[in-house]
XYZ file of C-alpha atoms in Angstrom:
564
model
C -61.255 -45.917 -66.093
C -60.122 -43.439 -63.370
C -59.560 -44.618 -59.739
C -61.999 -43.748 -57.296
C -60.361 -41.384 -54.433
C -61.602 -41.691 -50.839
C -62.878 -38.475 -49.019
C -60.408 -36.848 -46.823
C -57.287 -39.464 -47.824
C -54.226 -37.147 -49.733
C -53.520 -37.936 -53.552
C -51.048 -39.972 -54.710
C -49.704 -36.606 -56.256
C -49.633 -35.303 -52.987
C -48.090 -38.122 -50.944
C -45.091 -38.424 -53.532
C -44.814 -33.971 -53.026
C -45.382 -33.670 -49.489
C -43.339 -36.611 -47.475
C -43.056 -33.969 -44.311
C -46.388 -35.004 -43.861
C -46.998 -37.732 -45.637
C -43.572 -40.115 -45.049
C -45.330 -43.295 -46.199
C -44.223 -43.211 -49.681
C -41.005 -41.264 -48.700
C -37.402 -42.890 -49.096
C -35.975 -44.301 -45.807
C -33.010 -41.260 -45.593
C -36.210 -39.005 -46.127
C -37.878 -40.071 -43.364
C -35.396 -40.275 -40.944
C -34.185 -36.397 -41.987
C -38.223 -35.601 -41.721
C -37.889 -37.053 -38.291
C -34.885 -35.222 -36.839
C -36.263 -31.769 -38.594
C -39.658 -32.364 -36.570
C -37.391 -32.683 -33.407
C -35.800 -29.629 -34.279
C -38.683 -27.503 -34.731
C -40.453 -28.674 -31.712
C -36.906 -27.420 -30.039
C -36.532 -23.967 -31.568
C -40.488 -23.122 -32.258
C -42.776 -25.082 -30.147
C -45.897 -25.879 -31.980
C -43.977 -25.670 -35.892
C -43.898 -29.145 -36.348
C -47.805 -29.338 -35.774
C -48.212 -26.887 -38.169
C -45.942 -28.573 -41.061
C -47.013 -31.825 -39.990
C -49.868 -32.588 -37.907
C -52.662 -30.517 -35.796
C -52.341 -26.981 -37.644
C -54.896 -25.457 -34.619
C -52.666 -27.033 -32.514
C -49.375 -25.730 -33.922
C -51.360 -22.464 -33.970
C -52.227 -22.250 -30.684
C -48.664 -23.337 -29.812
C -47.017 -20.955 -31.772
C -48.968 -17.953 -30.253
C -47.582 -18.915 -27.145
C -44.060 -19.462 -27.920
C -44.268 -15.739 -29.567
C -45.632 -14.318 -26.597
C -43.032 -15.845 -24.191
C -39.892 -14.392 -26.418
C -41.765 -11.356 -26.060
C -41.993 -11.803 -22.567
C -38.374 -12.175 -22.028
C -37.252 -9.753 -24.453
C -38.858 -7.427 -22.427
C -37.920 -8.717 -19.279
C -34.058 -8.269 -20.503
C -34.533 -4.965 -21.536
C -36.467 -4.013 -18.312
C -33.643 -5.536 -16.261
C -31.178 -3.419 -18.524
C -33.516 -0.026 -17.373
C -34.375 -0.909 -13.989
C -32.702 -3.988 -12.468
C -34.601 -3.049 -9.131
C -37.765 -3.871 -10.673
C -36.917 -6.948 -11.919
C -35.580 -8.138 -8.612
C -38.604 -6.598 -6.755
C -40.978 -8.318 -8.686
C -39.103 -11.553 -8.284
C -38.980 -11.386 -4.383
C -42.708 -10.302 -4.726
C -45.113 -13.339 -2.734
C -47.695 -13.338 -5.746
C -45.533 -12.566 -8.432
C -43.267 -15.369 -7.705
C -46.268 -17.737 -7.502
C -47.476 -16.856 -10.710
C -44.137 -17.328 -12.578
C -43.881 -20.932 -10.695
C -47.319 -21.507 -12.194
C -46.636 -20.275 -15.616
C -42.761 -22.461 -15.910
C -44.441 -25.417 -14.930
C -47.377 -25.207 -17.194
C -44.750 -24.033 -20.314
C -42.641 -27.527 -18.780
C -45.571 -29.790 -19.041
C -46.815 -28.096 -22.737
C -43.377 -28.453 -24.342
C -42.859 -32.002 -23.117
C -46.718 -32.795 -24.819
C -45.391 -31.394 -27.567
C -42.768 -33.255 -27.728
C -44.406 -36.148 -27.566
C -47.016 -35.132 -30.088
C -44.208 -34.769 -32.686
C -43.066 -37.976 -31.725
C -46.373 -39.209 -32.573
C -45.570 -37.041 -35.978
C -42.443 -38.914 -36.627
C -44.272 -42.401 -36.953
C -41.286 -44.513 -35.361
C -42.100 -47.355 -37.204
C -41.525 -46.179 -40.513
C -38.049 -45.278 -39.559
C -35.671 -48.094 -39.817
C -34.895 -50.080 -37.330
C -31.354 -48.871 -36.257
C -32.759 -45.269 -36.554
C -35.465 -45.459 -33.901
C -33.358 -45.810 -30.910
C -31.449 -42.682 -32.095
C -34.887 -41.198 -32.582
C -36.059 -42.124 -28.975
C -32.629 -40.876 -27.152
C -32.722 -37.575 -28.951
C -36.511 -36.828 -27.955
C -35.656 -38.151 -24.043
C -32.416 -35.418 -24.409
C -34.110 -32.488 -25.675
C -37.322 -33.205 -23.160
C -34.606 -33.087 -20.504
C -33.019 -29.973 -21.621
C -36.455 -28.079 -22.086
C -39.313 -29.102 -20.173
C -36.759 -30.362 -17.224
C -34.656 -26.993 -17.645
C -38.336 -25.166 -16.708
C -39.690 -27.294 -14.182
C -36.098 -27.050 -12.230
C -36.341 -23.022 -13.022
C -39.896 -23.223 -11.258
C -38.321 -25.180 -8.326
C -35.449 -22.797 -7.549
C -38.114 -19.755 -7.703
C -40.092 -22.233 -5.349
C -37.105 -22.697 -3.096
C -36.467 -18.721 -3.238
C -39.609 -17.566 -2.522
C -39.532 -20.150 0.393
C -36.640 -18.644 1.529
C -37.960 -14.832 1.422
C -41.035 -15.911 3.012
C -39.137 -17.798 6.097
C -36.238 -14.918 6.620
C -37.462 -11.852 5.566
C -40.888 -10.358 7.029
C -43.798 -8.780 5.602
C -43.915 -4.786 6.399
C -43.422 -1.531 5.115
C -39.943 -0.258 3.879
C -38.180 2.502 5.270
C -36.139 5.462 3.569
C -32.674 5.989 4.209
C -31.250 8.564 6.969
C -29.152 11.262 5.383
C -28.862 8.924 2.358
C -27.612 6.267 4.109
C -29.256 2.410 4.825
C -27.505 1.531 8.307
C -28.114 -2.478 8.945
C -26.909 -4.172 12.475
C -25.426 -7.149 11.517
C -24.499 -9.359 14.494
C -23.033 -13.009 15.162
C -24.934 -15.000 17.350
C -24.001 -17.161 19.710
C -26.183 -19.605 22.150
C -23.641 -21.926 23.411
C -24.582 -24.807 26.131
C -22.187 -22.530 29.069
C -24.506 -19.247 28.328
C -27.825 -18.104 29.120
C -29.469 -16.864 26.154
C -27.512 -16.097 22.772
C -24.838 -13.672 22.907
C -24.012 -11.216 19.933
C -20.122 -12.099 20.000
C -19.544 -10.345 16.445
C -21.636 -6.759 16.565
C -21.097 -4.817 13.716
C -22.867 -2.168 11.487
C -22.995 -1.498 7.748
C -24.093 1.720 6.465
C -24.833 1.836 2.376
C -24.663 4.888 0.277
C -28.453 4.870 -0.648
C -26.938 6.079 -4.038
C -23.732 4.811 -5.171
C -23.515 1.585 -2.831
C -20.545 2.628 -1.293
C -20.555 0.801 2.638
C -18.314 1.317 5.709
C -18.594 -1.244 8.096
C -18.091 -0.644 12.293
C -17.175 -2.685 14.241
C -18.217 -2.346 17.970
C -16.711 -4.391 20.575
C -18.431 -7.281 22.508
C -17.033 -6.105 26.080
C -18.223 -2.676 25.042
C -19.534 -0.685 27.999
C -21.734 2.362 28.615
C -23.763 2.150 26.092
C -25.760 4.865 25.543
C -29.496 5.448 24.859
C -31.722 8.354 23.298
C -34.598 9.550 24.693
C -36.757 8.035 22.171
C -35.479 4.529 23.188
C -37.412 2.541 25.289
C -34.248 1.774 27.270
C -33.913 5.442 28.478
C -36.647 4.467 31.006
C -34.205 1.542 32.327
C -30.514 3.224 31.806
C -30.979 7.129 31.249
C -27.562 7.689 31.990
C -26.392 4.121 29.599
C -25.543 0.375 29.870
C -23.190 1.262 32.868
C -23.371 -1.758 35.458
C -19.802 -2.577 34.675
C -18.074 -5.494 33.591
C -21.485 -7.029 33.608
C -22.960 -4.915 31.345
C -21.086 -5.192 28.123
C -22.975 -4.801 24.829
C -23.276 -8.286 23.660
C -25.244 -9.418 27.683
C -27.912 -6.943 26.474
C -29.486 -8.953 24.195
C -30.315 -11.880 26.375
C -30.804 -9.237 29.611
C -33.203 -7.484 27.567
C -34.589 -11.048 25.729
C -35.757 -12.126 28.980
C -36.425 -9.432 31.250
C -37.613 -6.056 29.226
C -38.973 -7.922 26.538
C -42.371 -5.916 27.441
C -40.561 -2.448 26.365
C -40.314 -3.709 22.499
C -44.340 -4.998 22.656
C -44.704 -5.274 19.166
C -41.049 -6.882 18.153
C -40.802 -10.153 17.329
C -37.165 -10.435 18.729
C -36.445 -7.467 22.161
C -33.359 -8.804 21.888
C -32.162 -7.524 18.311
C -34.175 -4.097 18.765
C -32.291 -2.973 21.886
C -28.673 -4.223 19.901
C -30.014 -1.951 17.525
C -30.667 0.864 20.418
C -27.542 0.834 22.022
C -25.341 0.365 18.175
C -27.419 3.850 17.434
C -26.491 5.474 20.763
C -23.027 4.344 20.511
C -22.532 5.538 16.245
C -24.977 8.636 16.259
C -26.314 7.151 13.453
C -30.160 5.991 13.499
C -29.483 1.684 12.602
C -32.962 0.869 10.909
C -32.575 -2.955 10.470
C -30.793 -5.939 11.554
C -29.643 -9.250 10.343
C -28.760 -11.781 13.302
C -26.408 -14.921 11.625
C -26.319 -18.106 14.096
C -22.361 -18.662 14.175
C -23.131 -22.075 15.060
C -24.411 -22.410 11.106
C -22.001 -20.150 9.800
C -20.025 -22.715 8.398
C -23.182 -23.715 6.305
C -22.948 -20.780 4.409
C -19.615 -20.576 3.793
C -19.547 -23.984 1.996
C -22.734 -23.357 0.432
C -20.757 -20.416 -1.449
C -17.724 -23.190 -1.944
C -15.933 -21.318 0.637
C -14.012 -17.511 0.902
C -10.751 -16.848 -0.378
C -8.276 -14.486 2.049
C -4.735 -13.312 2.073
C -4.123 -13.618 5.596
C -1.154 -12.134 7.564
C -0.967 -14.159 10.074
C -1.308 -17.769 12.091
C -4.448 -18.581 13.554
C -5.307 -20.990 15.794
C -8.201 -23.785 15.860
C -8.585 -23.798 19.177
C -8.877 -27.050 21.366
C -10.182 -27.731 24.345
C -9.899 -26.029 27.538
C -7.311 -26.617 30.547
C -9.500 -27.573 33.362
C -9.222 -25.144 36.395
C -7.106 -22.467 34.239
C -7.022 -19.012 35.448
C -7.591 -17.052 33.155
C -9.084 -19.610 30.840
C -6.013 -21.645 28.862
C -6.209 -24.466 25.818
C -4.537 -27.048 25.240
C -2.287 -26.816 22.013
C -4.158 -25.933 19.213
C -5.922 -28.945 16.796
C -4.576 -26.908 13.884
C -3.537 -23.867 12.166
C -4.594 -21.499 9.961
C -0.948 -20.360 7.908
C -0.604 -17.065 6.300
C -0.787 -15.971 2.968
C -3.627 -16.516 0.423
C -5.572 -19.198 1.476
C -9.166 -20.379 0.443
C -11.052 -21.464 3.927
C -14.241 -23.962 4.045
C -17.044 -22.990 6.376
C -15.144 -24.725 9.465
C -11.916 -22.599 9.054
C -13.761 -19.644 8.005
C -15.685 -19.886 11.715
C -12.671 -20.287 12.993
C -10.655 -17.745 11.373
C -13.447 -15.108 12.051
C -13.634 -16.330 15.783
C -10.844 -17.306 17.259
C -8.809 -15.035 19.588
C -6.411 -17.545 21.202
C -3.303 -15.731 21.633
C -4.560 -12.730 20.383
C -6.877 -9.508 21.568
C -10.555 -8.849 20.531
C -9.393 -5.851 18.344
C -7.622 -9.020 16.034
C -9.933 -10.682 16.102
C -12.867 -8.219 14.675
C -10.298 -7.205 11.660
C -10.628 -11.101 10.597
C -14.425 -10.919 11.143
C -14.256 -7.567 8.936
C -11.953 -9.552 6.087
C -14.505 -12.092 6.199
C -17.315 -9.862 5.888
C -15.621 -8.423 2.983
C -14.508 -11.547 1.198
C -17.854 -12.639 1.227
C -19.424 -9.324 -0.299
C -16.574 -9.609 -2.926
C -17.278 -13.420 -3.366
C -21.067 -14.090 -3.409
C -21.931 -12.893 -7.274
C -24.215 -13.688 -9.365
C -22.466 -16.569 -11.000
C -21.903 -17.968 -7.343
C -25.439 -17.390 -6.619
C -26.984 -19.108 -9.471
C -24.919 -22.188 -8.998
C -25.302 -22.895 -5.695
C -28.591 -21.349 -5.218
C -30.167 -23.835 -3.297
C -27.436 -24.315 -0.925
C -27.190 -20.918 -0.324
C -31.148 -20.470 0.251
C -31.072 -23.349 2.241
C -28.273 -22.382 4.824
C -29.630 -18.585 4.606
C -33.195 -20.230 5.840
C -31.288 -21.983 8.860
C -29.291 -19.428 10.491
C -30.352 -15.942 9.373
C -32.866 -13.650 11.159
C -33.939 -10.217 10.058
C -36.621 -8.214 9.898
C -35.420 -6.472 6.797
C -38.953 -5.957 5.034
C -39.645 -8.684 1.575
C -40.645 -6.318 -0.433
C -37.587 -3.850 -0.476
C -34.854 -6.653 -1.577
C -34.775 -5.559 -4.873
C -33.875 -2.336 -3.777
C -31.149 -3.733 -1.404
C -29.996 -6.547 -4.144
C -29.518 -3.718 -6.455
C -27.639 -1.954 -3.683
C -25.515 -5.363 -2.559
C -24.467 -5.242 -6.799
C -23.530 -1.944 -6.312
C -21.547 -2.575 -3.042
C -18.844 -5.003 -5.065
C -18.158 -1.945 -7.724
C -16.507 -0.270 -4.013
C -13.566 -1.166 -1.536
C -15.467 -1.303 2.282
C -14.168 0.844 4.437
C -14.211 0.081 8.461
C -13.729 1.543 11.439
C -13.165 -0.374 15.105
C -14.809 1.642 17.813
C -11.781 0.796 20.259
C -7.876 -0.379 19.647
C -6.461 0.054 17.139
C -8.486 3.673 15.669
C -9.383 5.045 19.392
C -5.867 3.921 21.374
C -4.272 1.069 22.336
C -5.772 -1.896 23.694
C -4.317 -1.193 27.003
C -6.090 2.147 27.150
C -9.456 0.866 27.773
C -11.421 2.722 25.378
C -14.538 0.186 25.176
C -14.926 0.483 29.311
C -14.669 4.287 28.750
C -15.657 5.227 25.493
C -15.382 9.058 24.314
C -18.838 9.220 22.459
C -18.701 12.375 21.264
C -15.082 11.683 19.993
C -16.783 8.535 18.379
C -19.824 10.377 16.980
C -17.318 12.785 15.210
C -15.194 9.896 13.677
C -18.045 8.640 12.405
C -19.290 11.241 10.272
C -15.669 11.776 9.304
C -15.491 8.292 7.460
C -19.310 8.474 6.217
C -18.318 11.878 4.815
C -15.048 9.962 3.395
C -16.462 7.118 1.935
C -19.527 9.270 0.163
C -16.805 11.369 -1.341
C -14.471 8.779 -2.298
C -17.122 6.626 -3.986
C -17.833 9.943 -5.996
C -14.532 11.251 -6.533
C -12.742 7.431 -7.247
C -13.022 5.003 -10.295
C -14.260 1.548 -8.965
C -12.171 -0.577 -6.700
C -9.766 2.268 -5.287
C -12.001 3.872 -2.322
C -9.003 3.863 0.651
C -10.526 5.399 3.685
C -8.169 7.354 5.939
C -9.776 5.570 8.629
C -8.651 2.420 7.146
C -5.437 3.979 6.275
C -4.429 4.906 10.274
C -5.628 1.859 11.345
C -3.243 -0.236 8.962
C -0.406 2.696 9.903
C -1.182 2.190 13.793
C -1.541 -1.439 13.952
C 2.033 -2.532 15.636
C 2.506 -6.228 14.394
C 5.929 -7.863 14.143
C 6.293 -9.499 10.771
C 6.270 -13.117 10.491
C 9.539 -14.965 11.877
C 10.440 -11.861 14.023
C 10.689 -14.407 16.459
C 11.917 -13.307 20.650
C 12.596 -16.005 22.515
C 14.135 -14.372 25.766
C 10.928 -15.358 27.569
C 11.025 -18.940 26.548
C 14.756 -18.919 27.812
C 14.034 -17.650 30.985
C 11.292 -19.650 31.850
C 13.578 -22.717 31.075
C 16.325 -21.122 33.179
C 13.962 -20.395 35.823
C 11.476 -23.083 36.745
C 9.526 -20.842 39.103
C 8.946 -18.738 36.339
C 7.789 -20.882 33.921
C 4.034 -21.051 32.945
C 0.948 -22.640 35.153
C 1.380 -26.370 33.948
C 4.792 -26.145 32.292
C 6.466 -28.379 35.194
C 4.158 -31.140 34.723
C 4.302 -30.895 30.686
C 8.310 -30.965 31.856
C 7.816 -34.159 34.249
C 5.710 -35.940 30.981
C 8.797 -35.409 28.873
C 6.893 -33.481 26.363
C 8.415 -29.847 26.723
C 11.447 -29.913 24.433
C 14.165 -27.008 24.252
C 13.824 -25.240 21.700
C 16.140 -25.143 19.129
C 17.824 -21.441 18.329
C 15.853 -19.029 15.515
C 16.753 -16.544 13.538
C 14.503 -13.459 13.084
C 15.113 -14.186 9.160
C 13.731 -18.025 9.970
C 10.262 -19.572 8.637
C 8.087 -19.735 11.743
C 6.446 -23.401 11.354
C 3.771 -25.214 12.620
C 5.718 -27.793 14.554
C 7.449 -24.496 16.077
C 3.725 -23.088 17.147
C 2.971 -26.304 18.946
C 5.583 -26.985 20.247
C 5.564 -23.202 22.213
C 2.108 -24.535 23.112
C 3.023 -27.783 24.589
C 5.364 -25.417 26.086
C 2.262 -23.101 27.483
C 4.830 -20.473 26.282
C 1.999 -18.260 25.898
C 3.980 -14.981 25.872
C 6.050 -15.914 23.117
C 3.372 -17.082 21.026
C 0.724 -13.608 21.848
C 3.725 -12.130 20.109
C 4.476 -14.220 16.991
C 0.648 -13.879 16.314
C 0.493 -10.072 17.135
C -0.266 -9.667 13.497
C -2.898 -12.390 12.952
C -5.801 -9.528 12.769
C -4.366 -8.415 9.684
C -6.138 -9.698 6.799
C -7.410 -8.764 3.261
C -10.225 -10.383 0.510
C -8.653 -11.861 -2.275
């Protein structure tokens, strides 16, 4: 007599043939290999397991989709491979972004329901009992590593396109002049003794449209006469330049213009940065089409985000302290710490300082450090930087940069940033040391027809270097003279006839160098050779000293600095 069998329940035949899905009559090593291969499948081809094993629509359904995103990012690799510009377009794109977000989190939240469909597949309690925790941690790994890998790739992209949307603006992009993109880039500074923030750091960086290739110009902060073109609002106010005298240097236009021309620049979100912009045109001959405004005071934020900027610095630099009360001109007390030479990797707080400080030393100095930091950071910040600290990055970038560089042309400008690192940057100081000495007083009178013509000279330079030169060699002549004209005296070329004569000499000695004496804390210093290590304990001790003289020439060098 045959055995009935029950509509829609397997065979015996088949449950002994088919334990992957049927494990009830399977052996116990079967089913816990069934149950690790199910894992597996879900983890290499979402919706296989439903197909060997459970919900064939479903695995169906599944599998179309995880066809159709390989697809998807086959493409998108070959796309990037043809036209990474694109790609970084559509990334910075408002909508696009959103519907990527959308489409990683729904991907997140269908893998981890698969996941726990298979699960449901495996049928934990046929496993044996020591298996099933084995079972459970494996699932709770590979959930992590999939779905969690997708929902944190959708919060980065949300944290991105946060960032675009809060620093960069929505408007049309503009073409570069004589195949050149000229940006303003200037360091802000609002301190609690100014009215108004102050460019201190005014700079601007024009990029081969084509090849990448950027020269960066430094202009002055005490730069005067300033001039305008007649298609510059500011013509109206100074036709004949920024020429009020010592209180007209370039970095008191923003805030003059900030607060009382604002009206000129009606449809400007920040006067201030458009008339920088103005002047840094009139003063290059070159027509600056954007700017980027960093807050120094959350510089330092940046720099860590990147886990800091690696130099080979030529000289000491000080971190300034505070200031001597009633000190004419202004005087510190001895510095809270030093920067040494040589190859050193600075956090954001030294980097500030090592870009700022001009203690000791002239303004010229100090904008080569702020041009070594510039370029450290261009060589520094890549892609593998980038992705790893991506949200620290986005979130500094968000606090303390301004632009009104338009959203929708970064991926032309990423692809031009990649570009940059294939080239050396070239720079050129408008003032000491490429025009004179800084005694000459170039930045009160500036030649700017001499400084127009220089600055076609290195444009010209750099375009043909970045043609002519296999990557990483471009050597500007520019940069060439100004490392040939720079007159530093090497480290430990140390002069101390003016410390002896102030010691020999009372009356001579510094402002507050008597009453240091009366304290007890000016020592005599002990006798150095020019061959002799120049110390730390030496540098503050000249400073307790207020031998300022000596020290403005041990750090005559401190401007001198390259990216490592």
């Amino acid at each position: 007599m045959s055995r009935a069998v029950h509509p829609g329940r397997p065979s015996e035949r088949t449950l002994l043939t088919d334990p992957v899905r049927y494990p009830e009559a399977a052996q116990s090593g079967v089913r816990t290999k069934r149950a690790f291969l199910l894992l597996l499948l879900t983890l290499l081809l979402p919706g296989a397991a439903q197909v060997v094993a459970g919900d064939r629509r479903l695995g169906r359904r599944a599998l179309r989709v995880t066809f159709t995103m390989w697809l998807l990012v086959i493409a998108g690799v070959v796309l990037a491979g043809l036209n990474r510009q694109l790609v970084v377009s559509l990334l910075a794109n408002e909508w696009f972004s959103l519907l990527l977000i959308a489409v990683l989190v729904a991907l997140a939240v269908g893998w981890a329901l698969l996941f726990i469909n298979t699960l449901r597949l495996i049928r934990p309690p046929l496993l044996d009992r020591g298996m099933r925790p084995a079972v459970a941690a494996t699932l709770a790994l590979l959930m992590l590593v999939t779905s969690g890998s997708l929902g944190y790739g959708a919060y980065l992209l949300n944290v991105g396109r946060n960032t675009f949307g809060n620093i960069f603006q929505a408007g049309p992009a503009f073409d570069p002049v004589d195949g050149r993109y000229n940006f303003l880039l200037m360091g802000g500074d609002a301190g609690e003794d100014r009215t108004g923030r102050r460019p201190d750091s005014i700079s601007v960086i024009s990029v081969d449209a084509r090849s990448g290739a950027a020269v960066t110009f430094s202009i002055p902060r005490d730069f005067q006469n300033a001039p305008f073109s007649e298609d510059s609002p500011l013509w109206e106010v100074w036709p004949d330049g920024y020429n009020c005298g010592n209180d007209c240097i370039i970095n008191s236009l923003y805030p003059v213009v900030s607060q009382d021309y604002a009206d000129l620049y009606p449809d400007s979100q920040d006067p201030g940065a458009e008339a920088m912009m103005d002047a840094a045109s009139g003063i290059l001959g070159i027509e600056v089409q954007a700017y980027i405004l960093v807050d120094m005071a959350g510089f330092e934020q940046l720099i860590d985000a990147m886990g800091g900027i690696t130099i080979d610095a030529e000289g000491w630099v000080p971190i300034t302290s505070a200031e001597i009360p009633g000190s004419d001109p202004k005087r510190y007390y001895p510095p809270s710490a030093w920067i040494a030479p040589g190859v050193q990797t600075l956090n954001g707080y030294e980097a500030l300082w090592y870009a700022r400080s001009r203690e000791y030393a002239t303004d010229y100095s100090r904008i080569q450090r702020q041009q070594c930091v510039q370029a450290a950071m261009i060589a520094q910040l890549d892609p593998a930087t980038v992705l790893s600290r991506f949200q620290e990055i986005a979130a500094a970038g968000t606090q303390i940069v301004e632009t009104d560089i338009p959203r929708d042309q970064l991926g032309s400008f990423v692809d031009l940033a990649i570009k940059a690192k294939n080239h050396d940057v070239g720079r050129l100081t408008i003032g000491a040391p490429d025009f004179g000495d800084p005694g000459d007083f170039f930045s009160t009178y500036p030649d700017i027809p001499l400084v127009h013509q220089r600055v076609q000279e290195t444009l010209a330079a750099a375009s043909e270097d970045a043609e002519a030169a296999p990557a990483g060699t471009l050597e500007l002549e520019t940069l060439a003279a100004a490392s040939e004209d720079a007159e530093a005296a090497p480290a430990g070329a140390l002069e101390l006839e003016t410390l002896a004569a102030a010691s020999e000499d009372p009356e001579a000695a510094p402002a507050g160098a008597l009453e240091l004496d009366r304290a007890g804390l000016v020592e005599a210093l002990p006798a150095q050779a020019v061959t002799d290590e120049i110390t730390v304990e030496y540098l503050h001790q000249l400073a307790v000293n207020q031998d300022w003289t000596t020290l403005e020439s041990l750090l005559a060098d401190n401007g001198e600095c390259t990216p490592a």
